[in-house]
Coordinates of C-alpha atoms in Angstrom, one line a residue:
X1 CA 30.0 -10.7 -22.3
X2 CA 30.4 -13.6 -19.9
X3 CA 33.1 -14.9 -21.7
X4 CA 35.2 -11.2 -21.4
X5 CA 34.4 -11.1 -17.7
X6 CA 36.2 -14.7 -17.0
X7 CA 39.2 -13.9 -19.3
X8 CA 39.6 -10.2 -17.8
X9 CA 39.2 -12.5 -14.4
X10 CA 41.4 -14.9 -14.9
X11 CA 44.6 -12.6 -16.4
X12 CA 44.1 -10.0 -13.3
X13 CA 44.8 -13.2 -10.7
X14 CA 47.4 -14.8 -12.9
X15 CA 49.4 -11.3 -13.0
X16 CA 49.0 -10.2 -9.4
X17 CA 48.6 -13.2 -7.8
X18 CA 49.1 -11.7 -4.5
X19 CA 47.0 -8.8 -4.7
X20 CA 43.5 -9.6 -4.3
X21 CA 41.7 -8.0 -7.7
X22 CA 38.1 -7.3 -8.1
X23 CA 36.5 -6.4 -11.8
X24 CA 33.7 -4.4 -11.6
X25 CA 31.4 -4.3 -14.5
X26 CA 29.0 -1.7 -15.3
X27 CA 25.3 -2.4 -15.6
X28 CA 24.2 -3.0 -18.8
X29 CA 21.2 -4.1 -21.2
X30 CA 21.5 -7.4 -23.1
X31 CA 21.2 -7.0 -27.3
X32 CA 18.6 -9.6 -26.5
X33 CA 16.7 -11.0 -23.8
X34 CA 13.5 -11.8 -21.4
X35 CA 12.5 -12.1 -17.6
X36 CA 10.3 -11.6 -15.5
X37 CA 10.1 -8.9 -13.0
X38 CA 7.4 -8.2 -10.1
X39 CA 7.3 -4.6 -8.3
X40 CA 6.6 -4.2 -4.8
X41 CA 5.9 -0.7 -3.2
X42 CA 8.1 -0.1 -0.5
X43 CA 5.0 1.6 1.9
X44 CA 2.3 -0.8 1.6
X45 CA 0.2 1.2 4.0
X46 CA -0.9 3.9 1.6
X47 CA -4.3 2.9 0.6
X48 CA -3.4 3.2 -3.3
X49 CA -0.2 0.8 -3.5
X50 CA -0.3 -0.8 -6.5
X51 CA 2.5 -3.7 -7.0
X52 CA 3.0 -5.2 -10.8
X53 CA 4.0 -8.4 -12.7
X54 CA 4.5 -9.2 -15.5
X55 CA 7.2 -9.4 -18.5
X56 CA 10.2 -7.2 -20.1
X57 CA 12.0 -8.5 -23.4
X58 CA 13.8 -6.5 -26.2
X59 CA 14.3 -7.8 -29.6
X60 CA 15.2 -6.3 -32.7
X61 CA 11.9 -4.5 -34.7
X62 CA 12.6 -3.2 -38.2
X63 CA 16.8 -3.0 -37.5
X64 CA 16.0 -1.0 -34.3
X65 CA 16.2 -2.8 -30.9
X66 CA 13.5 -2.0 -28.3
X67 CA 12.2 -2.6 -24.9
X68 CA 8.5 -4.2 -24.9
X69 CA 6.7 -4.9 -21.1
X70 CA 3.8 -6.2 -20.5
X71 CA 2.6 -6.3 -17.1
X72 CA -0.5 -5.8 -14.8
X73 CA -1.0 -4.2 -11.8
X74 CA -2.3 -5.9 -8.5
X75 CA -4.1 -4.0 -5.9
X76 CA -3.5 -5.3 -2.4
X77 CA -1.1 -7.6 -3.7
X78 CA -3.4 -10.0 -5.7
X79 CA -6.2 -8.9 -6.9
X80 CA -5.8 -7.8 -10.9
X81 CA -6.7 -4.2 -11.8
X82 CA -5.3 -3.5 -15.2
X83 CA -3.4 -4.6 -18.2
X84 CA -0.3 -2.5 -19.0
X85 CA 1.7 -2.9 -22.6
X86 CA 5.1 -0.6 -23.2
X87 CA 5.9 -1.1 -27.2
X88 CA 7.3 1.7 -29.5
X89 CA 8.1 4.1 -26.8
X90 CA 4.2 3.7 -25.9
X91 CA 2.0 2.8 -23.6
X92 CA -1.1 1.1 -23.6
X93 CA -4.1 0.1 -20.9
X94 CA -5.8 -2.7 -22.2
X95 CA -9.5 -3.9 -21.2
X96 CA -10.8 -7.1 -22.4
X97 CA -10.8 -5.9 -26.2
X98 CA -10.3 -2.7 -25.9
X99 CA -6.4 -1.0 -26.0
X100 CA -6.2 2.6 -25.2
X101 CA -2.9 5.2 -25.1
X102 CA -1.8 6.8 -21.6
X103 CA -0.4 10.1 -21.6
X104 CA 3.1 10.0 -22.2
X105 CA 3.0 12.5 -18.7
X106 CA 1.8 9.2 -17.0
X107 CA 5.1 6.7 -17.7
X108 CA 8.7 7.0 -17.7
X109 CA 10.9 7.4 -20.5
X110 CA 11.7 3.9 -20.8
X111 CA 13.7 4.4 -24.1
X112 CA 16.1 6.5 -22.2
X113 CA 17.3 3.7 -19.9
X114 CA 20.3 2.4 -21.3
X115 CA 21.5 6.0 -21.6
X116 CA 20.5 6.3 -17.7
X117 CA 23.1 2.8 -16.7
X118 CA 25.6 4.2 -18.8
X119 CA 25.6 7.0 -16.1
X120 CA 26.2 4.7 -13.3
X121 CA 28.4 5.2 -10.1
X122 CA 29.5 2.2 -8.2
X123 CA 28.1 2.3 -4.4
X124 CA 30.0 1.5 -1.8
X125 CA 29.7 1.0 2.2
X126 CA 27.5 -1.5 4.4
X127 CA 24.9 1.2 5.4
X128 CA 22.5 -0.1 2.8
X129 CA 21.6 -3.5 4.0
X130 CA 18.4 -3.2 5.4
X131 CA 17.3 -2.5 1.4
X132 CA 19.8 -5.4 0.1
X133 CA 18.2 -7.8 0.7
X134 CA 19.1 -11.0 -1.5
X135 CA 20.9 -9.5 -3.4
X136 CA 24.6 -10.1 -3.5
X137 CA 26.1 -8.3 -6.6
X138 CA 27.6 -4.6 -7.1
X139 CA 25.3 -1.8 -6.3
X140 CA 25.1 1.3 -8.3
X141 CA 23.2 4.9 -8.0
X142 CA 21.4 5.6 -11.5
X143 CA 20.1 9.0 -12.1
X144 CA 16.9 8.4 -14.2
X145 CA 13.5 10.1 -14.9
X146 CA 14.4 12.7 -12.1
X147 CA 15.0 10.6 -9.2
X148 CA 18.0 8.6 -8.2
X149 CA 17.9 4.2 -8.7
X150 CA 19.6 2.4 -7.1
X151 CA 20.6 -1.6 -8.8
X152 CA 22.1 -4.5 -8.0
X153 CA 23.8 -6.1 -10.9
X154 CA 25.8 -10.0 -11.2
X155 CA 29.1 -10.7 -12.4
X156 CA 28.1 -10.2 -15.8
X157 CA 26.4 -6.5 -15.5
X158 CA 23.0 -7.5 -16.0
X159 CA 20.1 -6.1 -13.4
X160 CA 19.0 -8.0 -10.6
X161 CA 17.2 -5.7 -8.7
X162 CA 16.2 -1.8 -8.9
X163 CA 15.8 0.0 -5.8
X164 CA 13.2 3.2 -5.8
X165 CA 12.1 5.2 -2.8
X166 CA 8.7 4.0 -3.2
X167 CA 9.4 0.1 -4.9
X168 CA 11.6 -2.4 -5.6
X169 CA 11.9 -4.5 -8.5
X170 CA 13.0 -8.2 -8.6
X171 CA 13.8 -9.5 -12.1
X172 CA 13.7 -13.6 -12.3
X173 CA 14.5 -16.1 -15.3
X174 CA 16.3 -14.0 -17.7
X175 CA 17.6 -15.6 -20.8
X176 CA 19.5 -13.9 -23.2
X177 CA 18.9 -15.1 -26.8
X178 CA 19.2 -14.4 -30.6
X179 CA 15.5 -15.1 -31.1
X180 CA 13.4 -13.7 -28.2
X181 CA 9.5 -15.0 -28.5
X182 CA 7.3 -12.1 -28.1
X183 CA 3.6 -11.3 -28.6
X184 CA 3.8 -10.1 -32.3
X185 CA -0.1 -10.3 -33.3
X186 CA -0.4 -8.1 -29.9
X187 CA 2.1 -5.7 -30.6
X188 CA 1.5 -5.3 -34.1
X189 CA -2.1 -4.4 -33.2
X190 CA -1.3 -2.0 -30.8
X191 CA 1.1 0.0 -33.3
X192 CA -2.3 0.3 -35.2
X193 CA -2.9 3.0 -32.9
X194 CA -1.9 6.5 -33.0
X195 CA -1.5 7.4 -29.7
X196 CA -0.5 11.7 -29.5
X197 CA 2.6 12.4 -29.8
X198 CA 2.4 16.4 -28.6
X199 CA 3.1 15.3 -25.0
X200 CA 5.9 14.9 -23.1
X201 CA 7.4 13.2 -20.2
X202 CA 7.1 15.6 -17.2
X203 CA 10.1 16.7 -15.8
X204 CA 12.5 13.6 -16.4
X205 CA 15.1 16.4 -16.7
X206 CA 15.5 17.5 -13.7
X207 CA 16.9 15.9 -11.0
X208 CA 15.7 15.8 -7.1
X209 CA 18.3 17.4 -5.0
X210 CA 21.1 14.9 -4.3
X211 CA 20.3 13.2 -1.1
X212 CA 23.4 11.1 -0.2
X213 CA 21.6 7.9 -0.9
X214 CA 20.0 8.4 2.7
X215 CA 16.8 6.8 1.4
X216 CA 18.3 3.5 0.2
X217 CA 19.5 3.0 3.9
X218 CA 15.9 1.9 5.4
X219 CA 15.6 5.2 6.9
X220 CA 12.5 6.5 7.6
X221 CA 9.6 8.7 5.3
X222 CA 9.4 10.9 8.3
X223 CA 13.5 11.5 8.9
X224 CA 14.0 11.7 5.5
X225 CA 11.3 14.7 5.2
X226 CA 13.1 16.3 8.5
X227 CA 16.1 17.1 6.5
X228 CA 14.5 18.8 3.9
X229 CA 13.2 21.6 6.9
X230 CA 15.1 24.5 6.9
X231 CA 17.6 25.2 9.8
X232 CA 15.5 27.8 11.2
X233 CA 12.0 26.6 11.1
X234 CA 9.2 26.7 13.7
X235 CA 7.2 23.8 14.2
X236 CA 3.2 24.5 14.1
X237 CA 0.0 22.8 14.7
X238 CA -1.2 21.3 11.3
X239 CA -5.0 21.1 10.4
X240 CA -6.1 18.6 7.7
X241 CA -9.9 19.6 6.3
X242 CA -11.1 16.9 3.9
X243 CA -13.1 17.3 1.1
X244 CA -16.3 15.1 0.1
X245 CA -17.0 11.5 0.1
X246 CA -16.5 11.2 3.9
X247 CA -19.9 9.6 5.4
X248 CA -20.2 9.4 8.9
X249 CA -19.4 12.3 11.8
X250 CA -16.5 10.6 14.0
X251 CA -13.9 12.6 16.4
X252 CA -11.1 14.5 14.8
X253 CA -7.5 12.6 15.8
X254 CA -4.4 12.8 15.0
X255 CA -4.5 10.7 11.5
X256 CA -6.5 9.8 9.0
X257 CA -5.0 7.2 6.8
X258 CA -8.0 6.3 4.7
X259 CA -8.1 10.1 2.8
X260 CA -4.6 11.5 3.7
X261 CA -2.4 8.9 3.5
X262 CA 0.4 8.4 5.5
X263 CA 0.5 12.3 6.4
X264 CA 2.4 12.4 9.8
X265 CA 5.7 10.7 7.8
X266 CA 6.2 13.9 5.6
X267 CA 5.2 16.5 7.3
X268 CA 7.9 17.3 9.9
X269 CA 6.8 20.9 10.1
X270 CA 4.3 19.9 12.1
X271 CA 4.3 20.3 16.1
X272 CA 1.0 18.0 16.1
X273 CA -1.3 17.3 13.8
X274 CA -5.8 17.6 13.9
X275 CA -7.6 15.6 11.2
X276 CA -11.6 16.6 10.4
X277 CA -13.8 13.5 10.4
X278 CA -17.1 14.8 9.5
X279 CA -20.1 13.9 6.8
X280 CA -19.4 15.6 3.6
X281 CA -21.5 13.1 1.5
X282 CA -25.2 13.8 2.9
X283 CA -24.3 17.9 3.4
X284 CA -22.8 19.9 0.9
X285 CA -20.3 22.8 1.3
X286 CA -23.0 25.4 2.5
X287 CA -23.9 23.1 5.7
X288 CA -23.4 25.3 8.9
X289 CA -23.0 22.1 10.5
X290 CA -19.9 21.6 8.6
X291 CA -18.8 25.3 9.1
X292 CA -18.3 25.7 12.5
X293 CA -16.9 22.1 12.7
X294 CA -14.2 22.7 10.3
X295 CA -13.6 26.4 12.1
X296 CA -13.8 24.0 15.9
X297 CA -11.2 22.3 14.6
X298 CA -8.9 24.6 13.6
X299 CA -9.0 26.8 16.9
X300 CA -7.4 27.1 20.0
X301 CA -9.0 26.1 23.1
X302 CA -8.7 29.5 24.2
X303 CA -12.8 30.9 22.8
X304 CA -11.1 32.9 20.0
X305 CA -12.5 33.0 16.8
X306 CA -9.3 33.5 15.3
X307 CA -7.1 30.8 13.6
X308 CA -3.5 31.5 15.1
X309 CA -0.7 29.5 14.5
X310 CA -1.5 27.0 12.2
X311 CA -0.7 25.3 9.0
X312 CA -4.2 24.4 7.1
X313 CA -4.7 22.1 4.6
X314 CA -8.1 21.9 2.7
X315 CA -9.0 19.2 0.1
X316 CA -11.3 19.5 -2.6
X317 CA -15.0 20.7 -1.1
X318 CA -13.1 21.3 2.0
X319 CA -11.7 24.7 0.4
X320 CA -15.2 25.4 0.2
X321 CA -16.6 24.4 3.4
X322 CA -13.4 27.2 5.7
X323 CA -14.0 29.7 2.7
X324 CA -17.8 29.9 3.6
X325 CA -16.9 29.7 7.4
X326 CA -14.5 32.6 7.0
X327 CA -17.5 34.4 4.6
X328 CA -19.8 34.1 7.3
X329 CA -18.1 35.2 10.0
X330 CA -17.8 31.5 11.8
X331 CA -13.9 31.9 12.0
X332 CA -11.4 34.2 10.6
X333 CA -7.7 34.0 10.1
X334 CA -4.6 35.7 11.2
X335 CA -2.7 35.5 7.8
X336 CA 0.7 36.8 9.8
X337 CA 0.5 33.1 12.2
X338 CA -1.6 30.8 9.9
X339 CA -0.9 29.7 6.7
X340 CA -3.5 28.0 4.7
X341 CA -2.8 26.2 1.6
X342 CA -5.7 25.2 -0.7
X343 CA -5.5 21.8 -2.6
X344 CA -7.6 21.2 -5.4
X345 CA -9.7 23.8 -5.1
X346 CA -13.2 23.8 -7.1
X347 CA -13.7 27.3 -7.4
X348 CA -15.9 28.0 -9.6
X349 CA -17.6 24.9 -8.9
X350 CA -17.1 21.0 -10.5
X351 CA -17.4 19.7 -14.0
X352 CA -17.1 16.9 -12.4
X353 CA -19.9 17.3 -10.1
X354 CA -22.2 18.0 -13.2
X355 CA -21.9 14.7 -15.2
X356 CA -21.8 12.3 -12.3
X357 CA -25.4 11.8 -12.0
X358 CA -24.6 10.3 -15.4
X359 CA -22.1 8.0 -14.7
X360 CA -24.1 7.1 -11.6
X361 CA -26.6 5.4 -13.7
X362 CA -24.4 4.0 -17.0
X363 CA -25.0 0.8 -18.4
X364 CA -21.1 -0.3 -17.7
X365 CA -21.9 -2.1 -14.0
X366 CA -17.5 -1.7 -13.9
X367 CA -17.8 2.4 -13.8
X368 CA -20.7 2.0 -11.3
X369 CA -19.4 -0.4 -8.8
X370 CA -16.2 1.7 -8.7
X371 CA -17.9 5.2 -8.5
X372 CA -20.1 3.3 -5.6
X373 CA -16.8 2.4 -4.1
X374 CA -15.1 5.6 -4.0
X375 CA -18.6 6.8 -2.6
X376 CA -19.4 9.1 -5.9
X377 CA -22.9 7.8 -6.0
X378 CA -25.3 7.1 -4.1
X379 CA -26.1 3.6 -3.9
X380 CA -28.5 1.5 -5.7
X381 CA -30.6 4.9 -5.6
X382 CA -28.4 5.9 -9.3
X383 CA -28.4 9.2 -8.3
X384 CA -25.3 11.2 -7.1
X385 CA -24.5 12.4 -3.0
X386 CA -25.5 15.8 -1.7
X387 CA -22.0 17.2 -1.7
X388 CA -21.4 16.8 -5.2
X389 CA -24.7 18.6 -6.3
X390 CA -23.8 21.5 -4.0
X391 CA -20.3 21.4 -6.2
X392 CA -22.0 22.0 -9.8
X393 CA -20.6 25.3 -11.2
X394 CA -23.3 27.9 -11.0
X395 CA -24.2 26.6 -7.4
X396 CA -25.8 29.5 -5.4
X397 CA -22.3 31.5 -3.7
X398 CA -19.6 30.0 -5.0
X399 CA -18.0 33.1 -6.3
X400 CA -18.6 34.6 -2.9
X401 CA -16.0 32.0 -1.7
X402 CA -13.6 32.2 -4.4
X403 CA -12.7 35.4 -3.2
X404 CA -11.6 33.9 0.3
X405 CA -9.5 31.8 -1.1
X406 CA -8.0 33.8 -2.9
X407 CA -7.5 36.4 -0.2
X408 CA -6.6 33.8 2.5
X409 CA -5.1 30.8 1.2
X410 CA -1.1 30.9 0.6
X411 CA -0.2 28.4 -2.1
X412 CA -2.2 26.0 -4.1
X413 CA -2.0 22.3 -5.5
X414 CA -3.2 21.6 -8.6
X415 CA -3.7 18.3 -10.1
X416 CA -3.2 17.7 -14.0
X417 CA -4.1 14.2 -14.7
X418 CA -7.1 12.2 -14.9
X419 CA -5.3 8.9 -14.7
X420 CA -3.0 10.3 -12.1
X421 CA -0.5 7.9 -10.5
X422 CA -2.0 5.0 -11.0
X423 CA -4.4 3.4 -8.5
X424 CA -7.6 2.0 -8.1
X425 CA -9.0 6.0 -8.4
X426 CA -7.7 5.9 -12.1
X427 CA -10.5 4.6 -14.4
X428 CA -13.4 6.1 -12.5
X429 CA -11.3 9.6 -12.7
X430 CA -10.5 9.2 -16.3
X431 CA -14.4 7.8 -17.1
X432 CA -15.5 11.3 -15.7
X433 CA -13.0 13.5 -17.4
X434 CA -14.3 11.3 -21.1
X435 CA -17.7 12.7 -20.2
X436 CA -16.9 15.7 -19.4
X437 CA -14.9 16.8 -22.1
X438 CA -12.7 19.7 -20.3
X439 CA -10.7 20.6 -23.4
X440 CA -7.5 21.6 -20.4
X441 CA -5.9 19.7 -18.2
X442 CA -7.4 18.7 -15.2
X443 CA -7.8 16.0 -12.7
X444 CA -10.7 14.3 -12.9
X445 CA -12.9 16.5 -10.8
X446 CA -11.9 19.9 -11.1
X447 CA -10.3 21.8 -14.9
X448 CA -6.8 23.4 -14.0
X449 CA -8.9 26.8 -14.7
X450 CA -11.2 26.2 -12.3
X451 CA -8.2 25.5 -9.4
X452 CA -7.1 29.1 -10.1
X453 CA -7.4 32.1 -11.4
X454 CA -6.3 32.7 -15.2
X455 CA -3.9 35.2 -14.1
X456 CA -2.0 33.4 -11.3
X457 CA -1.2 30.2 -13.6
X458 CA 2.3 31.9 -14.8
X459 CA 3.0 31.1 -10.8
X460 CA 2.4 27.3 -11.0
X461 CA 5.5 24.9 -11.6
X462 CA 5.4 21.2 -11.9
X463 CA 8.2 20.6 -9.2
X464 CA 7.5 19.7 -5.2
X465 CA 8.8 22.4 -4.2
X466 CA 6.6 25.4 -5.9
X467 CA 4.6 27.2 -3.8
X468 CA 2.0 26.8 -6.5
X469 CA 2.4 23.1 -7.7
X470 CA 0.9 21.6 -11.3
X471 CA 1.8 17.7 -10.3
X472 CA 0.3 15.4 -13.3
X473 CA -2.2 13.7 -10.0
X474 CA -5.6 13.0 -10.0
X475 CA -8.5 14.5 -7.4
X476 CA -7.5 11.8 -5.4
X477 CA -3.8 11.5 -5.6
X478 CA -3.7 15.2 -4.4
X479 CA -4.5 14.2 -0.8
X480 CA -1.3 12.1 -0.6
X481 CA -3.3 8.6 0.2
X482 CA -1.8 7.1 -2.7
X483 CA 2.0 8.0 -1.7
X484 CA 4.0 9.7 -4.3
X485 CA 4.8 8.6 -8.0
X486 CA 7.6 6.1 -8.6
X487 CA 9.6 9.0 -10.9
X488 CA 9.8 12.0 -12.0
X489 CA 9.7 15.1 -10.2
X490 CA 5.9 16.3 -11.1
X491 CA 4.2 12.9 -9.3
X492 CA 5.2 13.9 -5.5
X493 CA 2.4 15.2 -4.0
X494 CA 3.4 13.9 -0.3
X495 CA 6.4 15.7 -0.5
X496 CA 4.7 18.9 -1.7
X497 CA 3.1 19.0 1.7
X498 CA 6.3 18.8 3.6
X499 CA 7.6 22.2 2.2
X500 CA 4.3 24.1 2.7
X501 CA 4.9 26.6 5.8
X502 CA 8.5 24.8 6.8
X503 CA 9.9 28.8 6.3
X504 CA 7.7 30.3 8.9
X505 CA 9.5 31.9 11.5
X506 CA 7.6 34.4 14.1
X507 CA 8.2 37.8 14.4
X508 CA 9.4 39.7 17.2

């Protein structure tokens, strides 16, 4: 390959030696090769960003060439969390001994990827160099797994770096070569298992809207979200009621990194923006402390009981907690000003909720200090918070409150995967869906069933920007703490909260 670049090179300035000529070679894959590569996300403030390591080779196996990786993923930047292995168009999460399959809904379609640079369009202009970086080659837009790539390739087409909205990836020492060294004994072992083939790779079809590469230029989460706000929309206030797992009462303010992420960057359709801080560990949905806090919160100074003019978002036990508040006459809502939009709903109450207890005393101390961590338990006590046992289906009026949501709320989130996007919330998520057993879809805590009603599930689509959105998250993903997925077009949960109540406009 290098040896076709130099002659093509060396004719073009021997022919026109007066015209300055530039060849331009498409990205491609070597037959043969390894590197290295590290990820970095992009917005290390999200309290989930995960950044990987690790190493990419592809060899010939049985006559076939294919892509292995094997990697892990560092939380915080250094501290190890898992072990990740991409063989046979699967992948695996290994744990000291132990290999097990994720959900082909949980990884790109790495097999596609040559197919994906073959697709390439050259990109040019200097508006891209606060993402550049070292990088000194040809840039190119690749459309892959839904979303657009952008790469910087050398002289000789090979990837130096790949640009995402959310990461960027650095690959170092690569060597081409006819006999690649590779972890055979590993691989081999891991073919051993039969991982199911039945799913599929959400929505790598489908494309995002195009977005005239704005998000490679440094721009902002925040402007980048304004554009997306239709030309006649009316700003509103924006409420943000969290679910359980909070432990201490505090003021409400204006964001609340630790459970909703980086909110305020993608949700433009918001005037201002009122986060709940109150104790949903020690009280459970039915508190009327919790009630008239969430209802305080979501009113005007004004001594109306009425919610006017708002954008709600509930989370998880949260749903709960306004539906009982509306039930009870605390608040009400004007459904022709507010619009409330319910995320993660447990419904008819929490799986989830019923096996932690469980989990809170098993005999692996790794599922323990994480369900600790993510405040699940509580304590050294082995027994699980308030919240969650007010959450365990059958719990004294929860289909009293299912109705209000019903009635009030005007789209839902969903989440569909226990593993989710892939964060420190993954394993403890996945430990309680094992136990549980849910036999759907679901994300963790809550069964897709028990987000809605049977009926209203034809309504659900796993793309941002459904009303009724299926993304394959976990309970935690949902609240958009852990940023959105690095592809595909059913992992955007951030930007699913940007497009909720953007259309509003009053009425004479």
């Amino acid at each position: 390959m290098r040896a076709v670049v130099l002659f093509i090179v060396v004719v073009c300035l021997v022919a026109v030696p007066v015209i300055h000529c530039t060849v331009i070679v498409r990205p491609v894959v070597p037959a043969r090769f390894s590197a290295h590569f590290k990820i970095t996300p992009v917005y290390t403030d999200h309290p989930g960003a995960m950044a990987y390591q690790g190493v990419v080779t592809k060899h010939e196996n049985s006559a076939t060439p294919q892509i292995q990786v094997d990697a892990i993923s560092l939380h915080d930047h250094h501290a190890p969390r898992h072990r990740f292995v991409y063989t046979n168009a699967d992948m695996y999460l290994l744990s000291q001994n132990n290999a097990a399959c994720l959900p082909r809904a949980q990884y790109p379609p790495l097999h596609e990827l040559e197919g994906a640079l073959a697709k390439a369009s050259l990109l040019t202009g200097s508006s891209y160099l606060p993402r550049i970086g070292s990088c000194r080659g040809d840039l190119w837009t690749v459309p892959f797994a839904g979303r657009e790539y952008v790469v910087c390739t050398n002289e000789a087409g090979l990837l130096q770096t790949v640009f995402g909205e959310e990461f960027t990836l650095e690959i170092t020492d690569l060597q081409e070569s006819a006999d690649v060294a590779t972890n055979n004994a590993l691989f081999d072992r891991l073919k051993s298992i039969d991982c199911p083939k039945a799913a599929t790779y959400y929505n790598v079809h489908h494309t995002r809207p195009a977005q005239d590469h704005k998000w490679f230029s440094g721009e902002s989460e925040l402007s980048k979200a304004q554009r997306s706000l239709p030309s006649n929309a009316t700003q509103r206030v924006c409420v943000f009621l969290h679910g359980s797992g909070v432990q201490h009462d505090e003021p409400t303010s204006d964001s609340f990194t630790e459970y909703w992420g980086q909110m305020g960057n993608f949700t433009p359709q918001c005037s201002s923006r009122r986060f709940v801080h109150m104790d949903t560990w020690s009280r459970g949905w039915t508190s009327p402390i919790l009630q008239k806090m969430f209802c305080q919160v979501s009113l005007d100074d004004d001594g109306s009981d009425v919610i006017t003019n708002k954008i709600v978002f509930t989370h998880s036990m949260g749903n709960l907690i306004l539906a009982a508040a509306i039930q009870n006459g605390v608040c009400s809502i004007d459904m022709k000003t507010t619009s409330w939009f319910a995320v993660q709903a447990p419904i008819n109450g929490s799986k989830g909720a019923l096996v932690l207890e469980k989990l809170c005393n098993s005999s692996d101390e790794t599922i323990r200090r994480i369900l600790n961590d993510l405040t699940y338990c509580n304590g050294t006590a082995g027994d699980t918070a308030a919240a969650y046992k007010s959450m365990i289906p059958g719990y004294p009026g929860l289909h009293g409150v299912e109705k209000m949501i019903f009635k009030y709320s005007k789209g839902r989130l969903c989440g569909t995967s226990a593993w989710g996007l892939n964060t420190p919330y993954s394993v403890a998520l996945s430990a309680i869906a094992d136990v549980v057993n849910y036999g759907e879809e679901n994300d963790g805590m809550v069964g897709l069933s028990a987000c809605s009603e049977a009926p209203e599930l034809n309504l659900y689509q796993p793309m941002y920007n459904a009303t009724y959105y299926i993304p394959t998250v976990n309970h935690a993903d949902g609240t958009c703490r852990n940023g959105n997925g690095w592809w595909g077009l059913a992992r955007d949960p951030c930007t699913w909260y940007g497009y909720r109540g953007a259309d509003y406009t009053p009425s004479n």
